[in-house]
PDB file of C-alpha atoms in Angstrom:
ATOM      1  CA  MET A  21      38.754  54.710 -37.988  1.00  0.00           C
ATOM      2  CA  SER A  22      40.706  54.269 -34.772  1.00  0.00           C
ATOM      3  CA  VAL A  23      39.099  53.093 -31.538  1.00  0.00           C
ATOM      4  CA  LEU A  24      39.877  56.427 -29.876  1.00  0.00           C
ATOM      5  CA  ILE A  25      38.208  58.438 -32.643  1.00  0.00           C
ATOM      6  CA  LYS A  26      35.127  56.207 -32.446  1.00  0.00           C
ATOM      7  CA  ARG A  27      35.014  56.676 -28.684  1.00  0.00           C
ATOM      8  CA  LEU A  28      35.262  60.470 -28.974  1.00  0.00           C
ATOM      9  CA  LEU A  29      32.563  60.561 -31.643  1.00  0.00           C
ATOM     10  CA  ASN A  30      30.357  58.342 -29.463  1.00  0.00           C
ATOM     11  CA  LEU A  31      30.782  60.836 -26.628  1.00  0.00           C
ATOM     12  CA  ALA A  32      29.741  63.639 -28.990  1.00  0.00           C
ATOM     13  CA  LEU A  33      26.752  61.666 -30.229  1.00  0.00           C
ATOM     14  CA  GLY A  34      25.703  60.953 -26.643  1.00  0.00           C
ATOM     15  CA  GLU A  35      25.768  64.655 -25.788  1.00  0.00           C
ATOM     16  CA  LEU A  36      23.747  65.513 -28.888  1.00  0.00           C
ATOM     17  CA  ALA A  37      21.213  62.770 -28.172  1.00  0.00           C
ATOM     18  CA  ALA A  38      20.866  63.930 -24.574  1.00  0.00           C
ATOM     19  CA  SER A  39      20.293  67.522 -25.741  1.00  0.00           C
ATOM     20  CA  VAL A  40      17.539  66.557 -28.143  1.00  0.00           C
ATOM     21  CA  SER A  41      15.964  64.126 -25.681  1.00  0.00           C
ATOM     22  CA  PHE A  42      15.833  66.667 -22.855  1.00  0.00           C
ATOM     23  CA  VAL A  43      14.204  69.301 -25.061  1.00  0.00           C
ATOM     24  CA  VAL A  44      11.637  66.891 -26.512  1.00  0.00           C
ATOM     25  CA  VAL A  45      10.719  65.346 -23.160  1.00  0.00           C
ATOM     26  CA  TYR A  46      10.488  68.750 -21.496  1.00  0.00           C
ATOM     27  CA  HIS A  47       8.160  70.167 -24.130  1.00  0.00           C
ATOM     28  CA  LEU A  48       6.009  67.033 -24.327  1.00  0.00           C
ATOM     29  CA  TYR A  49       5.651  66.260 -20.625  1.00  0.00           C
ATOM     30  CA  ALA A  50       7.013  68.954 -18.337  1.00  0.00           C
ATOM     31  CA  ASP A  51       6.591  72.453 -19.748  1.00  0.00           C
ATOM     32  CA  TRP A  52       6.370  74.107 -16.312  1.00  0.00           C
ATOM     33  CA  GLY A  53       7.284  77.660 -17.263  1.00  0.00           C
ATOM     34  CA  GLY A  54       9.996  80.203 -17.931  1.00  0.00           C
ATOM     35  CA  SER A  55      12.261  79.331 -15.017  1.00  0.00           C
ATOM     36  CA  SER A  56      12.651  75.671 -15.887  1.00  0.00           C
ATOM     37  CA  GLN A  57      12.860  76.488 -19.581  1.00  0.00           C
ATOM     38  CA  LEU A  58      15.744  78.922 -19.002  1.00  0.00           C
ATOM     39  CA  ALA A  59      17.577  76.275 -16.969  1.00  0.00           C
ATOM     40  CA  LEU A  60      16.881  73.645 -19.637  1.00  0.00           C
ATOM     41  CA  TYR A  61      18.432  75.774 -22.355  1.00  0.00           C
ATOM     42  CA  PHE A  62      21.435  76.516 -20.146  1.00  0.00           C
ATOM     43  CA  LEU A  63      21.841  72.737 -19.748  1.00  0.00           C
ATOM     44  CA  VAL A  64      21.435  72.110 -23.477  1.00  0.00           C
ATOM     45  CA  PHE A  65      24.025  74.808 -24.184  1.00  0.00           C
ATOM     46  CA  GLN A  66      26.479  72.953 -21.926  1.00  0.00           C
ATOM     47  CA  LEU A  67      25.759  69.629 -23.637  1.00  0.00           C
ATOM     48  CA  LEU A  68      26.187  71.107 -27.109  1.00  0.00           C
ATOM     49  CA  GLN A  69      29.550  72.549 -26.086  1.00  0.00           C
ATOM     50  CA  GLY A  70      30.557  69.090 -24.897  1.00  0.00           C
ATOM     51  CA  ALA A  71      29.512  67.557 -28.220  1.00  0.00           C
ATOM     52  CA  ALA A  72      31.429  70.204 -30.179  1.00  0.00           C
ATOM     53  CA  TYR A  73      34.524  69.641 -28.049  1.00  0.00           C
ATOM     54  CA  TRP A  74      34.501  65.857 -28.552  1.00  0.00           C
ATOM     55  CA  ILE A  75      34.075  66.282 -32.316  1.00  0.00           C
ATOM     56  CA  TYR A  76      36.945  68.762 -32.350  1.00  0.00           C
ATOM     57  CA  ARG A  77      39.168  66.399 -30.362  1.00  0.00           C
ATOM     58  CA  ALA A  78      38.314  63.501 -32.695  1.00  0.00           C
ATOM     59  CA  ARG A  79      39.375  65.628 -35.656  1.00  0.00           C
ATOM     60  CA  THR A  80      42.655  66.706 -34.027  1.00  0.00           C
ATOM     61  CA  ILE A  81      43.913  63.375 -32.689  1.00  0.00           C
ATOM     62  CA  GLY A  82      47.698  63.395 -32.681  1.00  0.00           C
ATOM     63  CA  ARG A  83      47.937  67.165 -33.122  1.00  0.00           C
ATOM     64  CA  GLU A  84      48.248  69.887 -30.552  1.00  0.00           C
ATOM     65  CA  PRO A  85      45.094  72.052 -30.416  1.00  0.00           C
ATOM     66  CA  SER A  86      45.443  75.452 -32.050  1.00  0.00           C
ATOM     67  CA  PRO A  87      45.807  78.676 -30.070  1.00  0.00           C
ATOM     68  CA  VAL A  88      42.461  79.765 -31.543  1.00  0.00           C
ATOM     69  CA  ALA A  89      40.749  76.652 -30.134  1.00  0.00           C
ATOM     70  CA  ARG A  90      42.341  77.288 -26.740  1.00  0.00           C
ATOM     71  CA  GLY A  91      41.160  80.883 -26.859  1.00  0.00           C
ATOM     72  CA  ILE A  92      37.605  79.840 -27.696  1.00  0.00           C
ATOM     73  CA  LEU A  93      37.563  77.283 -24.888  1.00  0.00           C
ATOM     74  CA  THR A  94      38.896  79.853 -22.427  1.00  0.00           C
ATOM     75  CA  LEU A  95      36.197  82.331 -23.477  1.00  0.00           C
ATOM     76  CA  MET A  96      33.510  79.644 -23.234  1.00  0.00           C
ATOM     77  CA  ARG A  97      34.665  78.616 -19.766  1.00  0.00           C
ATOM     78  CA  ARG A  98      34.521  82.228 -18.549  1.00  0.00           C
ATOM     79  CA  GLY A  99      31.276  82.966 -20.384  1.00  0.00           C
ATOM     80  CA  ASN A 100      29.605  79.905 -18.918  1.00  0.00           C
ATOM     81  CA  LEU A 101      30.627  80.942 -15.413  1.00  0.00           C
ATOM     82  CA  ILE A 102      29.198  84.425 -15.931  1.00  0.00           C
ATOM     83  CA  SER A 103      26.014  82.905 -17.413  1.00  0.00           C
ATOM     84  CA  ALA A 104      25.688  80.560 -14.456  1.00  0.00           C
ATOM     85  CA  VAL A 105      25.829  83.477 -12.024  1.00  0.00           C
ATOM     86  CA  ILE A 106      23.399  85.586 -14.054  1.00  0.00           C
ATOM     87  CA  ALA A 107      20.960  82.666 -14.442  1.00  0.00           C
ATOM     88  CA  VAL A 108      20.192  82.417 -10.703  1.00  0.00           C
ATOM     89  CA  PRO A 109      18.209  85.654 -10.343  1.00  0.00           C
ATOM     90  CA  TRP A 110      16.530  85.001 -13.687  1.00  0.00           C
ATOM     91  CA  ILE A 111      15.367  81.565 -12.558  1.00  0.00           C
ATOM     92  CA  VAL A 112      13.727  83.253  -9.564  1.00  0.00           C
ATOM     93  CA  THR A 113      12.303  86.115 -11.654  1.00  0.00           C
ATOM     94  CA  LEU A 114      10.890  83.930 -14.428  1.00  0.00           C
ATOM     95  CA  ALA A 115       9.306  81.362 -12.100  1.00  0.00           C
ATOM     96  CA  GLU A 116       5.622  80.929 -12.878  1.00  0.00           C
ATOM     97  CA  SER A 117       5.027  78.615  -9.922  1.00  0.00           C
ATOM     98  CA  ARG A 118       6.900  76.863  -7.126  1.00  0.00           C
ATOM     99  CA  THR A 119       7.095  73.754  -9.291  1.00  0.00           C
ATOM    100  CA  ASP A 120       8.611  75.788 -12.114  1.00  0.00           C
ATOM    101  CA  MET A 121      11.227  77.329  -9.798  1.00  0.00           C
ATOM    102  CA  ALA A 122      12.073  73.994  -8.143  1.00  0.00           C
ATOM    103  CA  ALA A 123      12.401  72.295 -11.534  1.00  0.00           C
ATOM    104  CA  GLY A 124      14.430  75.259 -12.763  1.00  0.00           C
ATOM    105  CA  PHE A 125      16.924  74.962  -9.931  1.00  0.00           C
ATOM    106  CA  LEU A 126      17.190  71.161 -10.304  1.00  0.00           C
ATOM    107  CA  ILE A 127      17.866  71.467 -14.024  1.00  0.00           C
ATOM    108  CA  TYR A 128      20.246  74.365 -13.326  1.00  0.00           C
ATOM    109  CA  ALA A 129      22.167  72.217 -10.820  1.00  0.00           C
ATOM    110  CA  PHE A 130      22.569  69.526 -13.476  1.00  0.00           C
ATOM    111  CA  ALA A 131      23.822  72.162 -15.954  1.00  0.00           C
ATOM    112  CA  VAL A 132      26.383  73.433 -13.430  1.00  0.00           C
ATOM    113  CA  ILE A 133      27.561  69.861 -12.838  1.00  0.00           C
ATOM    114  CA  GLU A 134      28.012  69.468 -16.606  1.00  0.00           C
ATOM    115  CA  TYR A 135      29.951  72.747 -16.716  1.00  0.00           C
ATOM    116  CA  VAL A 136      32.277  71.546 -13.952  1.00  0.00           C
ATOM    117  CA  ASN A 137      32.609  68.153 -15.686  1.00  0.00           C
ATOM    118  CA  TYR A 138      33.644  69.745 -19.000  1.00  0.00           C
ATOM    119  CA  TYR A 139      35.760  72.685 -17.929  1.00  0.00           C
ATOM    120  CA  TRP A 140      37.235  71.825 -14.528  1.00  0.00           C
ATOM    121  CA  TYR A 141      37.052  68.291 -13.118  1.00  0.00           C
ATOM    122  CA  ARG A 142      36.235  64.930 -14.600  1.00  0.00           C
ATOM    123  CA  LEU A 143      33.124  63.731 -12.793  1.00  0.00           C
ATOM    124  CA  SER A 144      32.224  60.795 -15.019  1.00  0.00           C
ATOM    125  CA  TYR A 145      33.986  57.474 -14.652  1.00  0.00           C
ATOM    126  CA  GLY A 146      33.190  53.938 -15.730  1.00  0.00           C
ATOM    127  CA  LYS A 147      31.100  52.662 -18.592  1.00  0.00           C
ATOM    128  CA  SER A 148      27.850  54.147 -17.307  1.00  0.00           C
ATOM    129  CA  GLY A 149      29.314  57.645 -17.226  1.00  0.00           C
ATOM    130  CA  PHE A 150      28.750  58.422 -13.561  1.00  0.00           C
ATOM    131  CA  ASN A 151      30.016  55.990 -10.964  1.00  0.00           C
ATOM    132  CA  MET A 152      30.168  57.514  -7.484  1.00  0.00           C
ATOM    133  CA  ALA A 153      32.351  54.703  -6.096  1.00  0.00           C
ATOM    134  CA  MET A 154      34.939  55.210  -8.841  1.00  0.00           C
ATOM    135  CA  LEU A 155      34.808  58.987  -8.386  1.00  0.00           C
ATOM    136  CA  LEU A 156      35.418  58.687  -4.642  1.00  0.00           C
ATOM    137  CA  ARG A 157      38.217  56.176  -5.188  1.00  0.00           C
ATOM    138  CA  ALA A 158      39.934  58.164  -7.966  1.00  0.00           C
ATOM    139  CA  GLY A 159      39.325  61.622  -6.530  1.00  0.00           C
ATOM    140  CA  LEU A 160      38.832  64.736  -8.575  1.00  0.00           C
ATOM    141  CA  ARG A 161      40.984  64.790 -11.664  1.00  0.00           C
ATOM    142  CA  PRO A 162      41.253  67.617 -14.193  1.00  0.00           C
ATOM    143  CA  SER A 163      38.860  67.412 -17.138  1.00  0.00           C
ATOM    144  CA  SER A 164      40.094  67.008 -20.696  1.00  0.00           C
ATOM    145  CA  ILE A 165      39.438  70.677 -21.480  1.00  0.00           C
ATOM    146  CA  HIS A 166      41.135  71.790 -18.259  1.00  0.00           C
ATOM    147  CA  LYS A 167      44.257  69.758 -19.101  1.00  0.00           C
ATOM    148  CA  LEU A 168      44.254  71.132 -22.639  1.00  0.00           C
ATOM    149  CA  LEU A 169      44.071  74.717 -21.372  1.00  0.00           C
ATOM    150  CA  GLN A 170      46.822  74.091 -18.796  1.00  0.00           C
ATOM    151  CA  ARG A 171      49.183  72.922 -21.558  1.00  0.00           C
ATOM    152  CA  GLY A 172      48.722  76.107 -23.562  1.00  0.00           C
TER     153      GLY A 172
END
């Protein structure tokens, strides 16, 4: 297995592990209510899309992605944007307490950052994933999905 394939599969595994970890930790320690739960599942949905994308890319190394894959990614990018807009009033409506709403909006913000990171701009640099100094030095660069969609 090539180094690049291993790296892509490690990215996918990291997204899957993060998804499971967030859900388990939330339900064990921080089940604040409907608002934060909605935001959590929006975040998990973003992470699972990231995992699926990295697995797909690992399987298609050296080949141009299919028009069907491009179409799905385009639909997902648009659908996620619509979901992000619709989620805001629902986070307010479903809030069971101020803590629930605050947690909901914090988790939601993280989900939106993940959406931007996957579909628009690469926000993670360095070995740790997020390195603000490297991001400021490198500037915003198109994400892998964004570049793939631009080619098609």
